[in-house]
Amino acid sequence: MRKTLTIIVGLLALLVIGSCTEDTPRSVAEKSMQYLKDKEFGKYVDLVYFEEEVTGEKELLKDKKDSMRDLIQTKYNASVEENGNIKDFSFIDEEVKDSTALVRLQVNYTSGKSDTQKVDLRKTPNGDWRIYFKVK
């Protein structure tokens, strides 16, 4: 009985530790690039910072996410015509300052081209890192 209890407590501790992994700017940037590579535009948009998430405007948030998904897909398709699909990517560096970050990734395309992608991020009030698009 004591051995079974020890095993259960150990498994629960692993679950708690595993669920407490914190997203870092690097991990969010890499995850976003993987979503683009896999053409999972909805998952990519879930990593984007929207002010409406903070203010709780759910209907406006849904509309903005739908529009952003369509825009990202259109831009990705245009990029594929020019560069080919994303073949792979690697981390270059990151700059973190308070609640903002900039991550640079080296992206290689199936055409043989490569470039450096900069991913701007912002920390949400609940501590999650999200991709941030500056509105000009």
mmCIF file of C-alpha atoms in Angstrom:
data_model
loop_
_atom_site.group_PDB
_atom_site.id
_atom_site.type_symbol
_atom_site.label_atom_id
_atom_site.label_comp_id
_atom_site.label_asym_id
_atom_site.label_seq_id
_atom_site.Cartn_x
_atom_site.Cartn_y
_atom_site.Cartn_z
ATOM 1 C CA MET A 1 0.000 0.000 0.000
ATOM 2 C CA ARG A 2 2.802 2.402 0.931
ATOM 3 C CA LYS A 3 4.651 1.597 -2.316
ATOM 4 C CA THR A 4 1.512 2.283 -4.382
ATOM 5 C CA LEU A 5 1.000 5.603 -2.587
ATOM 6 C CA THR A 6 4.640 6.575 -3.263
ATOM 7 C CA ILE A 7 4.237 5.802 -6.979
ATOM 8 C CA ILE A 8 1.003 7.820 -7.201
ATOM 9 C CA VAL A 9 2.570 10.811 -5.419
ATOM 10 C CA GLY A 10 5.602 10.599 -7.722
ATOM 11 C CA LEU A 11 3.419 10.570 -10.829
ATOM 12 C CA LEU A 12 1.376 13.508 -9.563
ATOM 13 C CA ALA A 13 4.589 15.460 -8.906
ATOM 14 C CA LEU A 14 5.734 14.806 -12.491
ATOM 15 C CA LEU A 15 2.392 16.005 -13.835
ATOM 16 C CA VAL A 16 2.550 19.196 -11.781
ATOM 17 C CA ILE A 17 6.148 19.908 -12.816
ATOM 18 C CA GLY A 18 5.335 19.173 -16.464
ATOM 19 C CA SER A 19 2.333 21.482 -16.480
ATOM 20 C CA CYS A 20 4.350 24.365 -15.020
ATOM 21 C CA THR A 21 6.679 24.755 -17.967
ATOM 22 C CA GLU A 22 6.870 28.419 -18.834
ATOM 23 C CA ASP A 23 6.772 29.684 -22.377
ATOM 24 C CA THR A 24 9.847 31.738 -23.170
ATOM 25 C CA PRO A 25 10.184 34.198 -26.038
ATOM 26 C CA ARG A 26 12.388 31.672 -27.822
ATOM 27 C CA SER A 27 9.953 28.785 -27.391
ATOM 28 C CA VAL A 28 6.999 30.869 -28.614
ATOM 29 C CA ALA A 29 8.956 32.117 -31.653
ATOM 30 C CA GLU A 30 10.064 28.576 -32.534
ATOM 31 C CA LYS A 31 6.551 27.228 -32.006
ATOM 32 C CA SER A 32 5.131 29.953 -34.271
ATOM 33 C CA MET A 33 7.617 29.121 -37.040
ATOM 34 C CA GLN A 34 6.790 25.416 -36.728
ATOM 35 C CA TYR A 35 3.092 26.252 -37.090
ATOM 36 C CA LEU A 36 3.854 28.233 -40.257
ATOM 37 C CA LYS A 37 5.971 25.376 -41.587
ATOM 38 C CA ASP A 38 3.109 22.948 -40.903
ATOM 39 C CA LYS A 39 0.579 25.440 -42.344
ATOM 40 C CA GLU A 40 -1.366 25.481 -39.064
ATOM 41 C CA PHE A 41 -2.384 29.124 -39.335
ATOM 42 C CA GLY A 42 -5.069 28.934 -36.640
ATOM 43 C CA LYS A 43 -2.527 27.682 -34.100
ATOM 44 C CA TYR A 44 -0.126 30.422 -35.203
ATOM 45 C CA VAL A 45 -2.793 33.074 -34.571
ATOM 46 C CA ASP A 46 -3.379 31.642 -31.087
ATOM 47 C CA LEU A 47 0.187 32.800 -30.305
ATOM 48 C CA VAL A 48 -0.512 36.397 -31.365
ATOM 49 C CA TYR A 49 -1.074 39.152 -28.801
ATOM 50 C CA PHE A 50 -4.521 40.720 -29.060
ATOM 51 C CA GLU A 51 -5.560 43.586 -26.764
ATOM 52 C CA GLU A 52 -9.094 42.137 -26.811
ATOM 53 C CA GLU A 53 -7.815 39.091 -24.899
ATOM 54 C CA VAL A 54 -6.870 41.423 -22.077
ATOM 55 C CA THR A 55 -10.072 43.493 -22.215
ATOM 56 C CA GLY A 56 -12.357 40.463 -22.590
ATOM 57 C CA GLU A 57 -14.051 41.515 -25.830
ATOM 58 C CA LYS A 58 -14.693 37.951 -27.010
ATOM 59 C CA GLU A 59 -16.700 38.610 -30.180
ATOM 60 C CA LEU A 60 -14.249 41.237 -31.446
ATOM 61 C CA LEU A 61 -11.374 38.901 -30.534
ATOM 62 C CA LYS A 62 -12.881 36.084 -32.611
ATOM 63 C CA ASP A 63 -13.331 38.403 -35.604
ATOM 64 C CA LYS A 64 -9.774 39.710 -35.318
ATOM 65 C CA LYS A 65 -8.345 36.193 -35.023
ATOM 66 C CA ASP A 66 -10.280 35.059 -38.104
ATOM 67 C CA SER A 67 -9.045 38.072 -40.082
ATOM 68 C CA MET A 68 -5.469 37.568 -38.869
ATOM 69 C CA ARG A 69 -5.553 33.873 -39.821
ATOM 70 C CA ASP A 70 -6.699 34.739 -43.348
ATOM 71 C CA LEU A 71 -4.052 37.468 -43.656
ATOM 72 C CA ILE A 72 -1.241 35.197 -42.406
ATOM 73 C CA GLN A 73 -2.304 32.437 -44.807
ATOM 74 C CA THR A 74 -2.368 34.872 -47.756
ATOM 75 C CA LYS A 75 1.061 36.288 -46.883
ATOM 76 C CA TYR A 76 2.466 32.787 -46.362
ATOM 77 C CA ASN A 77 1.188 31.635 -49.758
ATOM 78 C CA ALA A 78 2.781 34.679 -51.421
ATOM 79 C CA SER A 79 6.058 33.911 -49.653
ATOM 80 C CA VAL A 80 5.917 30.281 -50.820
ATOM 81 C CA GLU A 81 5.644 31.447 -54.438
ATOM 82 C CA GLU A 82 8.826 33.478 -53.997
ATOM 83 C CA ASN A 83 10.899 31.347 -51.591
ATOM 84 C CA GLY A 84 9.382 27.864 -51.490
ATOM 85 C CA ASN A 85 8.099 26.203 -48.338
ATOM 86 C CA ILE A 86 9.915 26.471 -45.028
ATOM 87 C CA LYS A 87 12.448 23.640 -44.978
ATOM 88 C CA ASP A 88 13.800 24.254 -41.484
ATOM 89 C CA PHE A 89 14.737 27.003 -39.062
ATOM 90 C CA SER A 90 17.138 27.604 -36.213
ATOM 91 C CA PHE A 91 17.494 29.975 -33.292
ATOM 92 C CA ILE A 92 19.986 32.835 -33.679
ATOM 93 C CA ASP A 93 19.474 35.021 -30.603
ATOM 94 C CA GLU A 94 16.988 36.853 -28.432
ATOM 95 C CA GLU A 95 16.797 40.200 -26.664
ATOM 96 C CA VAL A 96 14.465 40.366 -23.672
ATOM 97 C CA LYS A 97 13.680 43.608 -21.875
ATOM 98 C CA ASP A 98 10.989 43.633 -19.211
ATOM 99 C CA SER A 99 7.767 42.616 -20.971
ATOM 100 C CA THR A 100 9.051 42.782 -24.576
ATOM 101 C CA ALA A 101 11.364 40.560 -26.576
ATOM 102 C CA LEU A 102 12.854 40.178 -30.023
ATOM 103 C CA VAL A 103 13.836 36.724 -31.291
ATOM 104 C CA ARG A 104 15.794 36.139 -34.487
ATOM 105 C CA LEU A 105 15.461 32.876 -36.386
ATOM 106 C CA GLN A 106 17.377 31.667 -39.430
ATOM 107 C CA VAL A 107 14.805 30.285 -41.879
ATOM 108 C CA ASN A 108 15.789 28.015 -44.770
ATOM 109 C CA TYR A 109 13.411 27.444 -47.664
ATOM 110 C CA THR A 110 13.003 24.530 -50.057
ATOM 111 C CA SER A 111 14.188 26.800 -52.892
ATOM 112 C CA GLY A 112 17.621 27.026 -51.281
ATOM 113 C CA LYS A 113 17.059 30.608 -50.138
ATOM 114 C CA SER A 114 17.373 31.595 -46.506
ATOM 115 C CA ASP A 115 16.765 34.689 -44.412
ATOM 116 C CA THR A 116 16.577 35.983 -40.877
ATOM 117 C CA GLN A 117 13.096 36.397 -39.443
ATOM 118 C CA LYS A 118 12.554 38.723 -36.493
ATOM 119 C CA VAL A 119 9.741 37.854 -34.104
ATOM 120 C CA ASP A 120 8.577 40.648 -31.768
ATOM 121 C CA LEU A 121 6.916 39.433 -28.589
ATOM 122 C CA ARG A 122 5.078 40.965 -25.672
ATOM 123 C CA LYS A 123 4.230 39.471 -22.292
ATOM 124 C CA THR A 124 0.519 39.399 -21.446
ATOM 125 C CA PRO A 125 -0.726 40.471 -18.006
ATOM 126 C CA ASN A 126 -0.988 36.786 -17.013
ATOM 127 C CA GLY A 127 2.676 36.191 -17.930
ATOM 128 C CA ASP A 128 2.345 34.454 -21.310
ATOM 129 C CA TRP A 129 4.582 35.498 -24.202
ATOM 130 C CA ARG A 130 2.747 36.333 -27.440
ATOM 131 C CA ILE A 131 3.775 37.506 -30.900
ATOM 132 C CA TYR A 132 3.251 41.237 -31.183
ATOM 133 C CA PHE A 133 2.482 43.072 -34.404
ATOM 134 C CA LYS A 134 3.109 46.792 -34.129
ATOM 135 C CA VAL A 135 0.333 48.858 -35.656
ATOM 136 C CA LYS A 136 1.717 51.765 -37.673
#
